[in-house]
PDB file of C-alpha atoms and ligand atoms in Angstrom:
ATOM      1  CA  UNK A   1      -1.885  -2.418 -10.499  1.00  0.00           C
ATOM      2  CA  UNK A   2      -0.662  -5.200  -8.246  1.00  0.00           C
ATOM      3  CA  UNK A   3      -1.391  -4.348  -4.616  1.00  0.00           C
ATOM      4  CA  UNK A   4       0.653  -5.515  -1.618  1.00  0.00           C
ATOM      5  CA  UNK A   5      -0.093  -5.509   2.073  1.00  0.00           C
ATOM      6  CA  UNK A   6      -0.149  -7.464   5.320  1.00  0.00           C
ATOM      7  CA  UNK A   7      -2.732  -9.680   6.969  1.00  0.00           C
ATOM      8  CA  UNK A   8      -3.061  -8.005  10.349  1.00  0.00           C
ATOM      9  CA  UNK A   9      -0.378  -6.036  12.142  1.00  0.00           C
ATOM     10  CA  UNK A  10       3.338  -6.810  12.452  1.00  0.00           C
ATOM     11  CA  UNK A  11       4.940  -7.389  15.853  1.00  0.00           C
ATOM     12  CA  UNK A  12       7.020  -4.263  15.224  1.00  0.00           C
ATOM     13  CA  UNK A  13       3.842  -2.161  14.851  1.00  0.00           C
ATOM     14  CA  UNK A  14       2.885  -3.004  18.427  1.00  0.00           C
ATOM     15  CA  UNK A  15       6.503  -2.861  19.661  1.00  0.00           C
ATOM     16  CA  UNK A  16       6.579   0.758  18.453  1.00  0.00           C
ATOM     17  CA  UNK A  17       3.682   1.480  20.765  1.00  0.00           C
ATOM     18  CA  UNK A  18       0.772   1.376  18.340  1.00  0.00           C
ATOM     19  CA  UNK A  19      -2.392  -0.033  19.813  1.00  0.00           C
ATOM     20  CA  UNK A  20      -5.130   0.223  17.213  1.00  0.00           C
ATOM     21  CA  UNK A  21      -5.566  -0.878  13.616  1.00  0.00           C
ATOM     22  CA  UNK A  22      -6.800   2.668  12.985  1.00  0.00           C
ATOM     23  CA  UNK A  23      -3.093   3.642  13.131  1.00  0.00           C
ATOM     24  CA  UNK A  24      -1.933   0.928  10.746  1.00  0.00           C
ATOM     25  CA  UNK A  25      -2.730   2.691   7.464  1.00  0.00           C
ATOM     26  CA  UNK A  26      -0.362   5.616   7.958  1.00  0.00           C
ATOM     27  CA  UNK A  27       2.231   3.050   9.098  1.00  0.00           C
ATOM     28  CA  UNK A  28       1.966   0.660   6.146  1.00  0.00           C
ATOM     29  CA  UNK A  29       1.607   3.330   3.473  1.00  0.00           C
ATOM     30  CA  UNK A  30       4.830   4.911   4.769  1.00  0.00           C
ATOM     31  CA  UNK A  31       6.387   1.528   3.893  1.00  0.00           C
ATOM     32  CA  UNK A  32       4.945   1.710   0.367  1.00  0.00           C
ATOM     33  CA  UNK A  33       2.104  -0.785   0.877  1.00  0.00           C
ATOM     34  CA  UNK A  34      -1.430  -0.352  -0.417  1.00  0.00           C
ATOM     35  CA  UNK A  35      -3.537  -3.314   0.784  1.00  0.00           C
ATOM     36  CA  UNK A  36      -4.580  -4.684   4.173  1.00  0.00           C
ATOM     37  CA  UNK A  37      -6.513  -7.722   5.308  1.00  0.00           C
ATOM     38  CA  UNK A  38      -8.532  -7.510   8.513  1.00  0.00           C
ATOM     39  CA  UNK A  39      -9.179 -10.803  10.261  1.00  0.00           C
ATOM     40  CA  UNK A  40     -12.490 -11.858  11.700  1.00  0.00           C
ATOM     41  CA  UNK A  41     -10.846 -15.264  12.200  1.00  0.00           C
ATOM     42  CA  UNK A  42     -11.984 -15.587  15.783  1.00  0.00           C
ATOM     43  CA  UNK A  43     -15.353 -13.986  15.150  1.00  0.00           C
ATOM     44  CA  UNK A  44     -16.833 -10.740  13.886  1.00  0.00           C
ATOM     45  CA  UNK A  45     -16.461  -8.563  16.953  1.00  0.00           C
ATOM     46  CA  UNK A  46     -15.964  -5.209  15.352  1.00  0.00           C
ATOM     47  CA  UNK A  47     -18.576  -2.587  16.145  1.00  0.00           C
ATOM     48  CA  UNK A  48     -19.949  -0.222  13.534  1.00  0.00           C
ATOM     49  CA  UNK A  49     -18.248   2.914  14.905  1.00  0.00           C
ATOM     50  CA  UNK A  50     -14.775   1.321  14.998  1.00  0.00           C
ATOM     51  CA  UNK A  51     -15.282  -0.351  11.603  1.00  0.00           C
ATOM     52  CA  UNK A  52     -16.144   2.996  10.064  1.00  0.00           C
ATOM     53  CA  UNK A  53     -13.153   4.638  11.725  1.00  0.00           C
ATOM     54  CA  UNK A  54     -10.860   1.948  10.298  1.00  0.00           C
ATOM     55  CA  UNK A  55     -12.524   2.323   6.902  1.00  0.00           C
ATOM     56  CA  UNK A  56     -12.112   6.101   6.905  1.00  0.00           C
ATOM     57  CA  UNK A  57      -8.392   5.818   7.717  1.00  0.00           C
ATOM     58  CA  UNK A  58      -7.868   3.145   5.072  1.00  0.00           C
ATOM     59  CA  UNK A  59      -9.653   5.297   2.488  1.00  0.00           C
ATOM     60  CA  UNK A  60      -7.697   8.409   3.497  1.00  0.00           C
ATOM     61  CA  UNK A  61      -4.495   6.476   2.791  1.00  0.00           C
ATOM     62  CA  UNK A  62      -5.837   4.754  -0.357  1.00  0.00           C
ATOM     63  CA  UNK A  63      -5.465   1.299   1.127  1.00  0.00           C
ATOM     64  CA  UNK A  64      -7.587  -1.489  -0.408  1.00  0.00           C
ATOM     65  CA  UNK A  65      -9.208  -3.565   2.329  1.00  0.00           C
ATOM     66  CA  UNK A  66     -10.239  -7.187   2.470  1.00  0.00           C
ATOM     67  CA  UNK A  67     -11.548  -9.162   5.444  1.00  0.00           C
ATOM     68  CA  UNK A  68     -11.093 -12.780   6.479  1.00  0.00           C
ATOM     69  CA  UNK A  69     -14.219 -14.615   7.615  1.00  0.00           C
ATOM     70  CA  UNK A  70     -14.240 -16.649  10.853  1.00  0.00           C
ATOM     71  CA  UNK A  71     -12.046 -19.762  10.729  1.00  0.00           C
ATOM     72  CA  UNK A  72     -14.825 -21.962  12.076  1.00  0.00           C
ATOM     73  CA  UNK A  73     -16.926 -21.644   8.908  1.00  0.00           C
ATOM     74  CA  UNK A  74     -17.422 -25.125   7.497  1.00  0.00           C
ATOM     75  CA  UNK A  75     -19.708 -25.149   4.478  1.00  0.00           C
ATOM     76  CA  UNK A  76     -19.481 -28.950   4.190  1.00  0.00           C
ATOM     77  CA  UNK A  77     -21.204 -29.444   7.530  1.00  0.00           C
ATOM     78  CA  UNK A  78     -24.132 -31.882   7.810  1.00  0.00           C
ATOM     79  CA  UNK A  79     -25.381 -30.153  10.970  1.00  0.00           C
ATOM     80  CA  UNK A  80     -28.378 -27.888  10.246  1.00  0.00           C
ATOM     81  CA  UNK A  81     -27.570 -25.574  13.179  1.00  0.00           C
ATOM     82  CA  UNK A  82     -23.961 -25.160  12.023  1.00  0.00           C
ATOM     83  CA  UNK A  83     -25.146 -24.486   8.465  1.00  0.00           C
ATOM     84  CA  UNK A  84     -27.404 -21.767   9.851  1.00  0.00           C
ATOM     85  CA  UNK A  85     -24.481 -20.332  11.832  1.00  0.00           C
ATOM     86  CA  UNK A  86     -22.338 -20.250   8.669  1.00  0.00           C
ATOM     87  CA  UNK A  87     -24.878 -17.960   7.021  1.00  0.00           C
ATOM     88  CA  UNK A  88     -24.815 -15.680  10.035  1.00  0.00           C
ATOM     89  CA  UNK A  89     -20.989 -15.496  10.009  1.00  0.00           C
ATOM     90  CA  UNK A  90     -21.059 -14.467   6.362  1.00  0.00           C
ATOM     91  CA  UNK A  91     -23.756 -11.841   6.837  1.00  0.00           C
ATOM     92  CA  UNK A  92     -21.854 -10.452   9.836  1.00  0.00           C
ATOM     93  CA  UNK A  93     -18.575 -10.457   7.883  1.00  0.00           C
ATOM     94  CA  UNK A  94     -20.170  -8.750   4.874  1.00  0.00           C
ATOM     95  CA  UNK A  95     -21.927  -6.179   7.037  1.00  0.00           C
ATOM     96  CA  UNK A  96     -18.732  -5.270   8.873  1.00  0.00           C
ATOM     97  CA  UNK A  97     -16.803  -5.316   5.563  1.00  0.00           C
ATOM     98  CA  UNK A  98     -19.240  -2.778   4.155  1.00  0.00           C
ATOM     99  CA  UNK A  99     -18.834  -0.513   7.182  1.00  0.00           C
ATOM    100  CA  UNK A 100     -15.082  -0.639   6.525  1.00  0.00           C
ATOM    101  CA  UNK A 101     -15.381  -0.243   2.761  1.00  0.00           C
ATOM    102  CA  UNK A 102     -13.803  -3.666   2.198  1.00  0.00           C
ATOM    103  CA  UNK A 103     -14.718  -5.286  -1.117  1.00  0.00           C
ATOM    104  CA  UNK A 104     -13.616  -8.859  -0.437  1.00  0.00           C
ATOM    105  CA  UNK A 105     -14.274 -11.605   2.075  1.00  0.00           C
ATOM    106  CA  UNK A 106     -11.683 -14.387   2.111  1.00  0.00           C
ATOM    107  CA  UNK A 107     -12.855 -17.630   3.697  1.00  0.00           C
ATOM    108  CA  UNK A 108     -11.955 -21.250   4.353  1.00  0.00           C
ATOM    109  CA  UNK A 109     -14.639 -23.258   2.578  1.00  0.00           C
ATOM    110  CA  UNK A 110     -14.728 -26.289   4.809  1.00  0.00           C
ATOM    111  CA  UNK A 111     -13.382 -29.637   5.718  1.00  0.00           C
ATOM    112  CA  UNK A 112     -14.173 -33.090   4.498  1.00  0.00           C
ATOM    113  CA  UNK A 113     -14.470 -34.740   7.920  1.00  0.00           C
ATOM    114  CA  UNK A 114     -15.712 -38.305   7.500  1.00  0.00           C
ATOM    115  CA  UNK A 115     -17.591 -37.549   4.261  1.00  0.00           C
ATOM    116  CA  UNK A 116     -16.473 -38.846   0.878  1.00  0.00           C
ATOM    117  CA  UNK A 117     -14.616 -36.056  -0.942  1.00  0.00           C
ATOM    118  CA  UNK A 118     -17.233 -35.644  -3.671  1.00  0.00           C
ATOM    119  CA  UNK A 119     -20.047 -35.327  -1.166  1.00  0.00           C
ATOM    120  CA  UNK A 120     -18.145 -32.798   0.961  1.00  0.00           C
ATOM    121  CA  UNK A 121     -17.461 -30.736  -2.142  1.00  0.00           C
ATOM    122  CA  UNK A 122     -21.066 -30.961  -3.332  1.00  0.00           C
ATOM    123  CA  UNK A 123     -22.312 -29.838   0.101  1.00  0.00           C
ATOM    124  CA  UNK A 124     -19.833 -26.940   0.086  1.00  0.00           C
ATOM    125  CA  UNK A 125     -20.932 -25.882  -3.386  1.00  0.00           C
ATOM    126  CA  UNK A 126     -24.608 -25.920  -2.419  1.00  0.00           C
ATOM    127  CA  UNK A 127     -23.995 -24.108   0.870  1.00  0.00           C
ATOM    128  CA  UNK A 128     -22.085 -21.390  -0.963  1.00  0.00           C
ATOM    129  CA  UNK A 129     -25.187 -20.688  -3.056  1.00  0.00           C
ATOM    130  CA  UNK A 130     -27.134 -20.384   0.227  1.00  0.00           C
ATOM    131  CA  UNK A 131     -24.506 -17.912   1.443  1.00  0.00           C
ATOM    132  CA  UNK A 132     -24.926 -15.760  -1.654  1.00  0.00           C
ATOM    133  CA  UNK A 133     -28.703 -15.858  -1.288  1.00  0.00           C
ATOM    134  CA  UNK A 134     -28.442 -14.873   2.397  1.00  0.00           C
ATOM    135  CA  UNK A 135     -26.113 -11.956   1.572  1.00  0.00           C
ATOM    136  CA  UNK A 136     -28.445 -10.762  -1.199  1.00  0.00           C
ATOM    137  CA  UNK A 137     -31.404 -11.002   1.148  1.00  0.00           C
ATOM    138  CA  UNK A 138     -29.555  -8.991   3.800  1.00  0.00           C
ATOM    139  CA  UNK A 139     -28.726  -6.352   1.191  1.00  0.00           C
ATOM    140  CA  UNK A 140     -24.958  -6.939   1.415  1.00  0.00           C
ATOM    141  CA  UNK A 141     -24.527  -9.130  -1.656  1.00  0.00           C
ATOM    142  CA  UNK A 142     -22.405  -6.724  -3.675  1.00  0.00           C
ATOM    143  CA  UNK A 143     -19.152  -8.055  -2.288  1.00  0.00           C
ATOM    144  CA  UNK A 144     -16.595 -10.557  -3.552  1.00  0.00           C
ATOM    145  CA  UNK A 145     -16.333 -13.926  -1.844  1.00  0.00           C
ATOM    146  CA  UNK A 146     -12.950 -15.568  -2.047  1.00  0.00           C
ATOM    147  CA  UNK A 147     -12.618 -19.270  -1.204  1.00  0.00           C
ATOM    148  CA  UNK A 148      -9.028 -19.970  -0.230  1.00  0.00           C
ATOM    149  CA  UNK A 149      -6.690 -22.794  -1.238  1.00  0.00           C
ATOM    150  CA  UNK A 150      -5.931 -24.717   1.950  1.00  0.00           C
ATOM    151  CA  UNK A 151      -2.839 -26.343   3.415  1.00  0.00           C
ATOM    152  CA  UNK A 152      -4.111 -29.743   4.520  1.00  0.00           C
ATOM    153  CA  UNK A 153      -5.476 -32.574   2.383  1.00  0.00           C
ATOM    154  CA  UNK A 154      -8.672 -32.996   4.435  1.00  0.00           C
ATOM    155  CA  UNK A 155      -9.617 -29.365   3.880  1.00  0.00           C
ATOM    156  CA  UNK A 156     -11.684 -28.471   0.826  1.00  0.00           C
ATOM    157  CA  UNK A 157      -9.458 -26.264  -1.269  1.00  0.00           C
ATOM    158  CA  UNK A 158      -6.977 -27.552  -3.781  1.00  0.00           C
ATOM    159  CA  UNK A 159      -6.783 -25.319  -6.843  1.00  0.00           C
ATOM    160  CA  UNK A 160      -9.272 -27.356  -8.860  1.00  0.00           C
ATOM    161  CA  UNK A 161     -11.794 -27.285  -6.022  1.00  0.00           C
ATOM    162  CA  UNK A 162     -11.441 -23.544  -5.543  1.00  0.00           C
ATOM    163  CA  UNK A 163     -11.940 -22.983  -9.262  1.00  0.00           C
ATOM    164  CA  UNK A 164     -14.975 -25.233  -9.202  1.00  0.00           C
ATOM    165  CA  UNK A 165     -16.431 -23.376  -6.202  1.00  0.00           C
ATOM    166  CA  UNK A 166     -15.935 -20.058  -7.981  1.00  0.00           C
ATOM    167  CA  UNK A 167     -17.547 -21.074 -11.261  1.00  0.00           C
ATOM    168  CA  UNK A 168     -21.255 -20.377 -10.532  1.00  0.00           C
ATOM    169  CA  UNK A 169     -21.110 -16.637  -9.798  1.00  0.00           C
ATOM    170  CA  UNK A 170     -18.882 -13.751 -10.888  1.00  0.00           C
ATOM    171  CA  UNK A 171     -18.701 -12.579  -7.269  1.00  0.00           C
ATOM    172  CA  UNK A 172     -16.727 -15.713  -6.391  1.00  0.00           C
ATOM    173  CA  UNK A 173     -13.043 -14.897  -6.812  1.00  0.00           C
ATOM    174  CA  UNK A 174     -10.241 -17.351  -6.016  1.00  0.00           C
ATOM    175  CA  UNK A 175      -7.944 -16.711  -3.072  1.00  0.00           C
ATOM    176  CA  UNK A 176      -4.750 -18.554  -3.888  1.00  0.00           C
ATOM    177  CA  UNK A 177      -2.676 -19.169  -0.792  1.00  0.00           C
ATOM    178  CA  UNK A 178       0.616 -20.306  -2.354  1.00  0.00           C
ATOM    179  CA  UNK A 179       2.094 -21.277   1.036  1.00  0.00           C
ATOM    180  CA  UNK A 180      -0.864 -23.567   1.589  1.00  0.00           C
ATOM    181  CA  UNK A 181      -0.478 -25.120  -1.875  1.00  0.00           C
ATOM    182  CA  UNK A 182       3.219 -25.640  -1.229  1.00  0.00           C
ATOM    183  CA  UNK A 183       2.427 -27.386   2.085  1.00  0.00           C
ATOM    184  CA  UNK A 184      -0.484 -29.372   0.700  1.00  0.00           C
ATOM    185  CA  UNK A 185       1.765 -30.651  -2.088  1.00  0.00           C
ATOM    186  CA  UNK A 186       4.647 -31.160   0.407  1.00  0.00           C
ATOM    187  CA  UNK A 187       6.957 -28.734  -1.303  1.00  0.00           C
ATOM    188  CA  UNK A 188       5.116 -28.536  -4.615  1.00  0.00           C
ATOM    189  CA  UNK A 189       5.988 -24.978  -5.675  1.00  0.00           C
ATOM    190  CA  UNK A 190       9.568 -24.528  -6.844  1.00  0.00           C
ATOM    191  CA  UNK A 191      10.011 -23.790 -10.553  1.00  0.00           C
ATOM    192  CA  UNK A 192       8.177 -21.134 -12.506  1.00  0.00           C
ATOM    193  CA  UNK A 193       6.288 -23.973 -14.214  1.00  0.00           C
ATOM    194  CA  UNK A 194       4.839 -25.060 -10.839  1.00  0.00           C
ATOM    195  CA  UNK A 195       3.318 -21.623 -10.324  1.00  0.00           C
ATOM    196  CA  UNK A 196       2.300 -21.362 -13.963  1.00  0.00           C
ATOM    197  CA  UNK A 197       0.245 -24.559 -13.624  1.00  0.00           C
ATOM    198  CA  UNK A 198      -1.758 -22.903 -10.828  1.00  0.00           C
ATOM    199  CA  UNK A 199      -2.346 -19.713 -12.822  1.00  0.00           C
ATOM    200  CA  UNK A 200      -3.318 -21.761 -15.902  1.00  0.00           C
ATOM    201  CA  UNK A 201      -6.084 -23.388 -13.881  1.00  0.00           C
ATOM    202  CA  UNK A 202      -7.515 -19.982 -12.975  1.00  0.00           C
ATOM    203  CA  UNK A 203      -7.269 -18.845 -16.590  1.00  0.00           C
ATOM    204  CA  UNK A 204      -8.786 -21.987 -18.088  1.00  0.00           C
ATOM    205  CA  UNK A 205     -11.403 -22.494 -15.386  1.00  0.00           C
ATOM    206  CA  UNK A 206     -12.542 -18.903 -14.864  1.00  0.00           C
ATOM    207  CA  UNK A 207     -10.655 -16.457 -17.075  1.00  0.00           C
ATOM    208  CA  UNK A 208     -11.227 -12.704 -17.248  1.00  0.00           C
ATOM    209  CA  UNK A 209     -11.211 -10.515 -14.159  1.00  0.00           C
ATOM    210  CA  UNK A 210     -11.104 -13.441 -11.763  1.00  0.00           C
ATOM    211  CA  UNK A 211      -7.955 -14.918 -13.315  1.00  0.00           C
ATOM    212  CA  UNK A 212      -6.290 -11.484 -13.415  1.00  0.00           C
ATOM    213  CA  UNK A 213      -7.357  -9.726 -10.179  1.00  0.00           C
ATOM    214  CA  UNK A 214      -7.481 -12.796  -7.954  1.00  0.00           C
ATOM    215  CA  UNK A 215      -6.545 -12.726  -4.302  1.00  0.00           C
ATOM    216  CA  UNK A 216      -3.167 -14.012  -3.133  1.00  0.00           C
ATOM    217  CA  UNK A 217      -1.938 -15.065   0.287  1.00  0.00           C
ATOM    218  CA  UNK A 218       1.806 -15.508   0.382  1.00  0.00           C
ATOM    219  CA  UNK A 219       4.215 -16.645   3.054  1.00  0.00           C
ATOM    220  CA  UNK A 220       6.888 -19.250   3.537  1.00  0.00           C
ATOM    221  CA  UNK A 221       5.489 -22.268   5.302  1.00  0.00           C
ATOM    222  CA  UNK A 222       6.597 -25.243   7.344  1.00  0.00           C
ATOM    223  CA  UNK A 223       4.786 -28.509   6.682  1.00  0.00           C
ATOM    224  CA  UNK A 224       4.668 -32.136   7.721  1.00  0.00           C
ATOM    225  CA  UNK A 225       3.228 -35.224   6.010  1.00  0.00           C
ATOM    226  CA  UNK A 226      -0.201 -33.939   7.079  1.00  0.00           C
ATOM    227  CA  UNK A 227       0.388 -30.604   5.329  1.00  0.00           C
ATOM    228  CA  UNK A 228       0.627 -27.099   6.768  1.00  0.00           C
ATOM    229  CA  UNK A 229       2.379 -26.740  10.134  1.00  0.00           C
ATOM    230  CA  UNK A 230       3.098 -23.019  10.497  1.00  0.00           C
ATOM    231  CA  UNK A 231       3.752 -19.834   8.601  1.00  0.00           C
ATOM    232  CA  UNK A 232       7.371 -18.629   8.537  1.00  0.00           C
ATOM    233  CA  UNK A 233       9.014 -15.299   7.744  1.00  0.00           C
ATOM    234  CA  UNK A 234      10.464 -14.463   4.336  1.00  0.00           C
ATOM    235  CA  UNK A 235      13.985 -14.421   5.845  1.00  0.00           C
ATOM    236  CA  UNK A 236      13.657 -18.100   6.721  1.00  0.00           C
ATOM    237  CA  UNK A 237      14.716 -19.197   3.262  1.00  0.00           C
ATOM    238  CA  UNK A 238      14.982 -22.873   4.224  1.00  0.00           C
ATOM    239  CA  UNK A 239      11.214 -22.890   3.855  1.00  0.00           C
ATOM    240  CA  UNK A 240       9.437 -22.385   0.545  1.00  0.00           C
ATOM    241  CA  UNK A 241       7.942 -21.109  -1.547  1.00  0.00           C
ATOM    242  CA  UNK A 242      10.023 -18.327  -3.074  1.00  0.00           C
ATOM    243  CA  UNK A 243       8.158 -15.367  -4.520  1.00  0.00           C
ATOM    244  CA  UNK A 244      10.481 -14.734  -7.508  1.00  0.00           C
ATOM    245  CA  UNK A 245       8.929 -17.275  -9.903  1.00  0.00           C
ATOM    246  CA  UNK A 246       5.435 -15.981  -9.170  1.00  0.00           C
ATOM    247  CA  UNK A 247       6.549 -12.358  -9.505  1.00  0.00           C
ATOM    248  CA  UNK A 248       7.976 -13.121 -12.971  1.00  0.00           C
ATOM    249  CA  UNK A 249       4.686 -14.704 -14.039  1.00  0.00           C
ATOM    250  CA  UNK A 250       2.621 -11.802 -12.690  1.00  0.00           C
ATOM    251  CA  UNK A 251       4.739  -9.497 -14.866  1.00  0.00           C
ATOM    252  CA  UNK A 252       4.773 -11.709 -17.967  1.00  0.00           C
ATOM    253  CA  UNK A 253       1.035 -12.310 -17.867  1.00  0.00           C
ATOM    254  CA  UNK A 254       0.072  -8.773 -16.879  1.00  0.00           C
ATOM    255  CA  UNK A 255      -1.794  -9.978 -13.799  1.00  0.00           C
ATOM    256  CA  UNK A 256      -3.080  -7.646 -11.105  1.00  0.00           C
ATOM    257  CA  UNK A 257      -3.618  -9.728  -7.974  1.00  0.00           C
ATOM    258  CA  UNK A 258      -4.048  -8.346  -4.484  1.00  0.00           C
ATOM    259  CA  UNK A 259      -1.104  -9.894  -2.630  1.00  0.00           C
ATOM    260  CA  UNK A 260      -1.524 -10.287   1.111  1.00  0.00           C
ATOM    261  CA  UNK A 261       1.495 -11.403   3.102  1.00  0.00           C
ATOM    262  CA  UNK A 262       0.834 -13.744   6.005  1.00  0.00           C
ATOM    263  CA  UNK A 263       4.343 -14.103   7.430  1.00  0.00           C
ATOM    264  CA  UNK A 264       4.419 -14.810  11.126  1.00  0.00           C
ATOM    265  CA  UNK A 265       5.052 -11.508  12.932  1.00  0.00           C
ATOM    266  CA  UNK A 266       6.692  -9.723   9.975  1.00  0.00           C
ATOM    267  CA  UNK A 267       3.758  -9.567   7.566  1.00  0.00           C
ATOM    268  CA  UNK A 268       4.180  -5.871   6.737  1.00  0.00           C
ATOM    269  CA  UNK A 269       7.998  -6.020   6.401  1.00  0.00           C
ATOM    270  CA  UNK A 270       7.700  -9.119   4.225  1.00  0.00           C
ATOM    271  CA  UNK A 271       4.956  -7.557   2.094  1.00  0.00           C
ATOM    272  CA  UNK A 272       7.546  -4.864   1.332  1.00  0.00           C
ATOM    273  CA  UNK A 273      10.014  -7.597   0.295  1.00  0.00           C
ATOM    274  CA  UNK A 274       7.391  -9.208  -1.970  1.00  0.00           C
ATOM    275  CA  UNK A 275       6.671  -5.841  -3.539  1.00  0.00           C
ATOM    276  CA  UNK A 276      10.387  -5.241  -4.125  1.00  0.00           C
ATOM    277  CA  UNK A 277      10.779  -8.649  -5.772  1.00  0.00           C
ATOM    278  CA  UNK A 278       7.840  -7.820  -8.036  1.00  0.00           C
ATOM    279  CA  UNK A 279       9.215  -4.363  -8.848  1.00  0.00           C
ATOM    280  CA  UNK A 280      12.563  -5.920  -9.776  1.00  0.00           C
ATOM    281  CA  UNK A 281      10.832  -8.450 -12.040  1.00  0.00           C
ATOM    282  CA  UNK A 282       8.929  -5.606 -13.655  1.00  0.00           C
ATOM    283  CA  UNK A 283      12.127  -3.624 -14.286  1.00  0.00           C
ATOM    284  CA  UNK A 284      13.805  -6.681 -15.856  1.00  0.00           C
ATOM    285  CA  UNK A 285      10.928  -7.228 -18.228  1.00  0.00           C
ATOM    286  CA  UNK A 286      10.705  -3.664 -19.574  1.00  0.00           C
TER     287      UNK A 286
HETATM  288 ZN1   ZN B   1      -7.070 -18.065   5.424  1.00  0.00          ZN
END
């Protein structure tokens, strides 16, 4: 099954008077959604009791949870203290994820900085093995780690790099942010063939479960010459990418990604739109 859900809570969720993510699962499942991504972007500050409460509500509503690791992770860092901190952020994220019953940690691998690309990538690859070792040692290693495709050229994370990062361990599952790829390629994703090329790389580079049940971030995106500028809503059709071509490919290829919508402010409403587009593609095919 393809799952759909928001990253965080829509503006309308709060406008309706809701205050806590504990309440979000009844709200999104009433909309027909079945996935949710919880952000530790600004740090893992969720206590055990609240994490378990969120997890219990998600489970009661059959919502599949993922978490997003802190944005300041940079696995390419040359700074020993920062490398140490990275490990701590991952152990904290995995620990909190387990309290919640989340099975996936999505993360931004790192940034090139002043390093040559190859060296930055090699450092990131090596650091990721340290992360896995640290999680295993902390007893929280049975979780999927999802390096994300990123929206700016200096960030580690074009599709080839994400596939390469995922290769060493079955627990490494690609998170394909199609908005980011569109921005990184300055409007690269238009035709079905553009999306197919991305999916082909997952299939040829990894195959199996990881090319079928990969993670997806989807939103329209505004970009400049430098890449990603900001996420837009699905209504703002002047900005790409469209979901239809990807939905058709998901159907044709029998894929089962977890699709997380990252629209600005309307992530839940737009996740419903993505699901409808997919459902329509499914009906056309059968
Ligand atoms: Zn992200």
